[in-house]
Amino acid sequence: MMSNPWDIDDPFAFRCEECGEVNCLGHSTRRKTNPIAVVVAIVVSIALVAGSIGFFFGAMGNQNSSVESPSSSPASVDTSTTIESSAVPVQISADEQLMLDSVNAERAKESLDPLTWCPALARSATAHSVDMATNNYFEHESLDGREISDRAKAQGYNYRTVGENIAVGQRDVAEVMDGWMNSPGHRENILRPQFTHLGSGVATGDYKGFESIYWTQNFGAGGNCN
């Protein structure tokens, strides 16, 4: 089964910042003194010595400016630090990674951007699988009347768009993905270009007298995945 996503037109905005490069260039040219004009040579020598001293201190100033330039731009340093800290990979189980890889493999076939694993949606999906397995039902709507939109928000995912796939009885990721990809509605969720996040969860419980695995995929965009 699949649910219809709720869309709100609120496109993403992207911004790219690039550091400038500071180059310190300088040179000095010394001329040989003229042995015929001794006085002129002395004057020229003094001038050259003074010029060399001036260039030396001038070059030192440029080097300091160039060296200090990176550290004098806190925005650049802070942005780099923020990107680095947010790029720390989320720890997920082997089965969750297999599900994410399987979904992204199908999206790659259609030249779609890969989805990112979302802990908030994983919690929402797992909770729904556990609820279905515990209470022996198989529906998008929880017994208390909640839908995917409510369950996602309850986990802190204030979405722009969300969707859900559920299944029961399949034995592994390959089998459940095969079933979903051969169902137009489920396939549409997996290949929906607007989605950027994925979270999935499973639970084992009775289904029509047989111990079965309940599968839930939650998709979304625009929400906080923490």
mmCIF file of C-alpha atoms in Angstrom:
data_model
loop_
_atom_site.group_PDB
_atom_site.id
_atom_site.type_symbol
_atom_site.label_atom_id
_atom_site.label_comp_id
_atom_site.label_asym_id
_atom_site.label_seq_id
_atom_site.Cartn_x
_atom_site.Cartn_y
_atom_site.Cartn_z
ATOM 1 C CA MET A 1 0.000 0.000 0.000
ATOM 2 C CA MET A 2 1.074 3.594 -0.469
ATOM 3 C CA SER A 3 -0.056 6.989 0.755
ATOM 4 C CA ASN A 4 -0.488 10.185 -1.214
ATOM 5 C CA PRO A 5 2.152 12.800 -0.294
ATOM 6 C CA TRP A 6 1.105 16.248 0.838
ATOM 7 C CA ASP A 7 2.934 18.984 -1.137
ATOM 8 C CA ILE A 8 3.515 22.605 -0.249
ATOM 9 C CA ASP A 9 5.195 24.773 -2.869
ATOM 10 C CA ASP A 10 8.304 25.929 -1.062
ATOM 11 C CA PRO A 11 11.346 25.365 -3.289
ATOM 12 C CA PHE A 12 14.758 24.936 -1.817
ATOM 13 C CA ALA A 13 17.329 27.708 -2.159
ATOM 14 C CA PHE A 14 20.929 26.995 -2.583
ATOM 15 C CA ARG A 15 23.877 29.297 -1.930
ATOM 16 C CA CYS A 16 27.580 28.717 -2.724
ATOM 17 C CA GLU A 17 30.391 30.775 -1.156
ATOM 18 C CA GLU A 18 33.977 30.760 -2.505
ATOM 19 C CA CYS A 19 37.134 32.015 -0.739
ATOM 20 C CA GLY A 20 39.305 34.582 -2.502
ATOM 21 C CA GLU A 21 42.988 33.934 -3.019
ATOM 22 C CA VAL A 22 45.556 36.455 -1.880
ATOM 23 C CA ASN A 23 48.799 36.542 -3.892
ATOM 24 C CA CYS A 24 51.876 38.358 -2.652
ATOM 25 C CA LEU A 25 54.023 39.466 -5.633
ATOM 26 C CA GLY A 26 57.223 41.488 -5.519
ATOM 27 C CA HIS A 27 60.723 41.751 -6.996
ATOM 28 C CA SER A 28 63.840 43.873 -6.745
ATOM 29 C CA THR A 29 66.379 44.659 -9.410
ATOM 30 C CA ARG A 30 69.866 45.774 -8.627
ATOM 31 C CA ARG A 31 71.990 47.618 -11.181
ATOM 32 C CA LYS A 32 75.785 47.556 -11.321
ATOM 33 C CA THR A 33 77.565 50.798 -10.427
ATOM 34 C CA ASN A 34 79.241 52.828 -13.168
ATOM 35 C CA PRO A 35 83.028 52.915 -12.552
ATOM 36 C CA ILE A 36 83.344 56.157 -14.558
ATOM 37 C CA ALA A 37 80.965 58.162 -12.376
ATOM 38 C CA VAL A 38 81.994 57.463 -8.793
ATOM 39 C CA VAL A 39 79.772 60.077 -7.273
ATOM 40 C CA VAL A 40 76.788 58.838 -9.217
ATOM 41 C CA ALA A 41 77.644 55.307 -8.186
ATOM 42 C CA ILE A 42 77.655 56.256 -4.521
ATOM 43 C CA VAL A 43 74.301 57.959 -4.854
ATOM 44 C CA VAL A 44 72.841 55.027 -6.756
ATOM 45 C CA SER A 45 74.239 52.569 -4.198
ATOM 46 C CA ILE A 46 72.707 54.466 -1.308
ATOM 47 C CA ALA A 47 69.384 54.641 -3.139
ATOM 48 C CA LEU A 48 69.470 50.937 -3.873
ATOM 49 C CA VAL A 49 70.277 50.074 -0.281
ATOM 50 C CA ALA A 50 67.411 52.243 0.927
ATOM 51 C CA GLY A 51 65.130 50.762 -1.704
ATOM 52 C CA SER A 52 66.054 47.210 -0.726
ATOM 53 C CA ILE A 53 65.345 47.927 2.923
ATOM 54 C CA GLY A 54 61.992 49.464 2.013
ATOM 55 C CA PHE A 55 61.065 46.475 -0.176
ATOM 56 C CA PHE A 56 62.069 44.040 2.572
ATOM 57 C CA PHE A 57 59.690 45.596 5.106
ATOM 58 C CA GLY A 58 56.998 46.025 2.466
ATOM 59 C CA ALA A 59 57.209 42.348 1.532
ATOM 60 C CA MET A 60 57.020 41.388 5.179
ATOM 61 C CA GLY A 61 53.769 43.367 5.491
ATOM 62 C CA ASN A 62 52.233 41.617 2.488
ATOM 63 C CA GLN A 63 53.181 38.197 3.799
ATOM 64 C CA ASN A 64 51.575 38.919 7.151
ATOM 65 C CA SER A 65 48.414 40.104 5.452
ATOM 66 C CA SER A 66 48.296 37.012 3.280
ATOM 67 C CA VAL A 67 48.938 34.646 6.164
ATOM 68 C CA GLU A 68 46.408 36.343 8.400
ATOM 69 C CA SER A 69 43.771 36.528 5.688
ATOM 70 C CA PRO A 70 42.235 33.047 6.208
ATOM 71 C CA SER A 71 41.963 33.406 9.985
ATOM 72 C CA SER A 72 40.605 36.929 9.683
ATOM 73 C CA SER A 73 37.538 35.628 7.854
ATOM 74 C CA PRO A 74 35.439 33.934 10.588
ATOM 75 C CA ALA A 75 32.535 33.276 8.201
ATOM 76 C CA SER A 76 34.739 31.143 6.012
ATOM 77 C CA VAL A 77 36.134 29.213 8.962
ATOM 78 C CA ASP A 78 32.734 28.828 10.621
ATOM 79 C CA THR A 79 31.103 27.657 7.405
ATOM 80 C CA SER A 80 33.801 25.080 6.846
ATOM 81 C CA THR A 81 33.460 23.852 10.409
ATOM 82 C CA THR A 82 29.685 23.612 10.121
ATOM 83 C CA ILE A 83 29.864 21.640 6.899
ATOM 84 C CA GLU A 84 32.391 19.264 8.400
ATOM 85 C CA SER A 85 30.322 18.615 11.534
ATOM 86 C CA SER A 86 27.067 18.120 9.600
ATOM 87 C CA ALA A 87 28.777 15.706 7.223
ATOM 88 C CA VAL A 88 29.358 13.139 9.968
ATOM 89 C CA PRO A 89 27.636 9.977 8.683
ATOM 90 C CA VAL A 90 24.611 8.672 10.576
ATOM 91 C CA GLN A 91 25.115 5.191 11.998
ATOM 92 C CA ILE A 92 22.517 2.813 10.568
ATOM 93 C CA SER A 93 22.181 -0.957 10.621
ATOM 94 C CA ALA A 94 23.252 -3.225 7.778
ATOM 95 C CA ASP A 95 19.627 -3.904 6.815
ATOM 96 C CA GLU A 96 18.793 -0.196 6.835
ATOM 97 C CA GLN A 97 21.826 0.518 4.660
ATOM 98 C CA LEU A 98 20.742 -2.233 2.273
ATOM 99 C CA MET A 99 17.278 -0.666 2.022
ATOM 100 C CA LEU A 100 18.750 2.780 1.356
ATOM 101 C CA ASP A 101 21.154 1.387 -1.248
ATOM 102 C CA SER A 102 18.349 -0.545 -2.949
ATOM 103 C CA VAL A 103 16.134 2.531 -3.196
ATOM 104 C CA ASN A 104 18.974 4.683 -4.502
ATOM 105 C CA ALA A 105 19.914 2.032 -7.060
ATOM 106 C CA GLU A 106 16.384 2.232 -8.486
ATOM 107 C CA ARG A 107 16.531 6.043 -8.492
ATOM 108 C CA ALA A 108 19.914 5.984 -10.235
ATOM 109 C CA LYS A 109 18.370 4.012 -13.105
ATOM 110 C CA GLU A 110 16.072 6.985 -13.685
ATOM 111 C CA SER A 111 18.876 9.564 -13.214
ATOM 112 C CA LEU A 112 17.284 10.803 -9.971
ATOM 113 C CA ASP A 113 19.200 12.206 -7.020
ATOM 114 C CA PRO A 114 19.876 9.707 -4.209
ATOM 115 C CA LEU A 115 17.975 9.909 -0.941
ATOM 116 C CA THR A 116 19.675 10.575 2.398
ATOM 117 C CA TRP A 117 18.985 8.417 5.444
ATOM 118 C CA CYS A 118 16.773 10.276 7.902
ATOM 119 C CA PRO A 119 16.687 9.140 11.569
ATOM 120 C CA ALA A 120 13.415 10.989 12.241
ATOM 121 C CA LEU A 121 11.656 9.185 9.381
ATOM 122 C CA ALA A 122 13.280 5.897 10.435
ATOM 123 C CA ARG A 123 11.770 6.312 13.906
ATOM 124 C CA SER A 124 8.377 7.081 12.370
ATOM 125 C CA ALA A 125 8.551 4.060 10.050
ATOM 126 C CA THR A 126 9.750 1.696 12.781
ATOM 127 C CA ALA A 127 7.041 2.843 15.190
ATOM 128 C CA HIS A 128 4.374 2.136 12.581
ATOM 129 C CA SER A 129 5.771 -1.327 11.804
ATOM 130 C CA VAL A 130 5.887 -2.152 15.524
ATOM 131 C CA ASP A 131 2.338 -0.862 16.013
ATOM 132 C CA MET A 132 1.000 -2.958 13.120
ATOM 133 C CA ALA A 133 2.883 -6.067 14.274
ATOM 134 C CA THR A 134 1.795 -5.652 17.903
ATOM 135 C CA ASN A 135 -1.850 -4.963 17.162
ATOM 136 C CA ASN A 136 -2.173 -7.283 14.152
ATOM 137 C CA TYR A 137 -3.409 -4.855 11.480
ATOM 138 C CA PHE A 138 -2.104 -3.689 8.116
ATOM 139 C CA GLU A 139 -3.104 -0.124 7.198
ATOM 140 C CA HIS A 140 -1.569 3.303 6.660
ATOM 141 C CA GLU A 141 -3.934 4.699 9.241
ATOM 142 C CA SER A 142 -3.005 3.790 12.800
ATOM 143 C CA LEU A 143 -5.657 2.413 15.125
ATOM 144 C CA ASP A 144 -5.750 5.811 16.841
ATOM 145 C CA GLY A 145 -6.487 7.532 13.518
ATOM 146 C CA ARG A 146 -3.018 8.941 12.793
ATOM 147 C CA GLU A 147 -1.583 9.055 9.266
ATOM 148 C CA ILE A 148 2.012 9.302 8.031
ATOM 149 C CA SER A 149 1.770 13.102 8.277
ATOM 150 C CA ASP A 150 0.967 12.874 11.996
ATOM 151 C CA ARG A 151 3.573 10.205 12.751
ATOM 152 C CA ALA A 152 6.340 12.112 10.935
ATOM 153 C CA LYS A 153 5.575 15.325 12.817
ATOM 154 C CA ALA A 154 5.505 13.420 16.109
ATOM 155 C CA GLN A 155 9.143 12.468 15.457
ATOM 156 C CA GLY A 156 10.136 16.080 14.763
ATOM 157 C CA TYR A 157 10.003 15.903 10.954
ATOM 158 C CA ASN A 158 8.115 19.069 9.991
ATOM 159 C CA TYR A 159 7.862 18.083 6.374
ATOM 160 C CA ARG A 160 7.211 19.884 3.128
ATOM 161 C CA THR A 161 6.125 16.585 1.569
ATOM 162 C CA VAL A 162 5.911 13.015 2.900
ATOM 163 C CA GLY A 163 4.929 9.565 1.604
ATOM 164 C CA GLU A 164 4.783 6.011 2.858
ATOM 165 C CA ASN A 165 5.052 2.443 1.554
ATOM 166 C CA ILE A 166 4.075 -0.556 3.686
ATOM 167 C CA ALA A 167 4.218 -4.311 3.101
ATOM 168 C CA VAL A 168 3.925 -7.535 5.099
ATOM 169 C CA GLY A 169 5.128 -11.089 4.589
ATOM 170 C CA GLN A 170 8.226 -10.512 2.438
ATOM 171 C CA ARG A 171 11.307 -12.241 3.793
ATOM 172 C CA ASP A 172 14.063 -9.766 2.952
ATOM 173 C CA VAL A 173 14.865 -6.375 1.421
ATOM 174 C CA ALA A 174 15.273 -7.751 -2.101
ATOM 175 C CA GLU A 175 11.859 -9.422 -2.004
ATOM 176 C CA VAL A 176 9.986 -6.425 -0.611
ATOM 177 C CA MET A 177 11.698 -4.017 -3.024
ATOM 178 C CA ASP A 178 10.780 -6.272 -5.941
ATOM 179 C CA GLY A 179 7.151 -6.177 -4.847
ATOM 180 C CA TRP A 180 7.116 -2.411 -4.403
ATOM 181 C CA MET A 181 8.810 -1.723 -7.741
ATOM 182 C CA ASN A 182 6.187 -3.869 -9.494
ATOM 183 C CA SER A 183 3.345 -1.871 -7.930
ATOM 184 C CA PRO A 184 2.700 1.492 -9.676
ATOM 185 C CA GLY A 185 1.818 3.402 -6.498
ATOM 186 C CA HIS A 186 4.756 2.156 -4.458
ATOM 187 C CA ARG A 187 7.121 2.640 -7.386
ATOM 188 C CA GLU A 188 5.945 6.238 -7.690
ATOM 189 C CA ASN A 189 6.951 6.928 -4.088
ATOM 190 C CA ILE A 190 10.385 5.331 -4.543
ATOM 191 C CA LEU A 191 11.036 7.330 -7.710
ATOM 192 C CA ARG A 192 9.400 10.595 -6.689
ATOM 193 C CA PRO A 193 11.886 13.376 -7.654
ATOM 194 C CA GLN A 194 10.747 15.717 -4.859
ATOM 195 C CA PHE A 195 11.779 13.351 -2.083
ATOM 196 C CA THR A 196 15.190 13.860 -0.500
ATOM 197 C CA HIS A 197 15.008 11.691 2.664
ATOM 198 C CA LEU A 198 14.283 8.063 3.485
ATOM 199 C CA GLY A 199 13.704 6.207 6.720
ATOM 200 C CA SER A 200 12.515 2.623 7.038
ATOM 201 C CA GLY A 201 11.636 0.237 9.842
ATOM 202 C CA VAL A 202 10.587 -3.371 10.344
ATOM 203 C CA ALA A 203 8.937 -5.464 13.051
ATOM 204 C CA THR A 204 7.928 -9.109 13.356
ATOM 205 C CA GLY A 205 4.456 -10.183 14.431
ATOM 206 C CA ASP A 206 1.452 -12.311 13.615
ATOM 207 C CA TYR A 207 -0.316 -11.752 10.301
ATOM 208 C CA LYS A 208 -3.250 -14.026 9.475
ATOM 209 C CA GLY A 209 -1.847 -16.760 11.696
ATOM 210 C CA PHE A 210 1.744 -16.578 10.430
ATOM 211 C CA GLU A 211 4.766 -14.885 11.937
ATOM 212 C CA SER A 212 5.596 -12.217 9.381
ATOM 213 C CA ILE A 213 7.760 -9.156 8.865
ATOM 214 C CA TYR A 214 5.984 -5.789 8.664
ATOM 215 C CA TRP A 215 7.822 -3.330 6.417
ATOM 216 C CA THR A 216 7.451 0.474 6.374
ATOM 217 C CA GLN A 217 9.217 3.061 4.214
ATOM 218 C CA ASN A 218 8.806 6.759 5.002
ATOM 219 C CA PHE A 219 9.851 9.354 2.415
ATOM 220 C CA GLY A 220 10.026 13.116 2.800
ATOM 221 C CA ALA A 221 11.535 16.474 1.978
ATOM 222 C CA GLY A 222 11.934 19.722 3.882
ATOM 223 C CA GLY A 223 11.956 18.281 7.400
ATOM 224 C CA ASN A 224 14.545 18.072 10.190
ATOM 225 C CA CYS A 225 16.043 14.586 10.314
ATOM 226 C CA ASN A 226 17.504 14.736 13.838
#
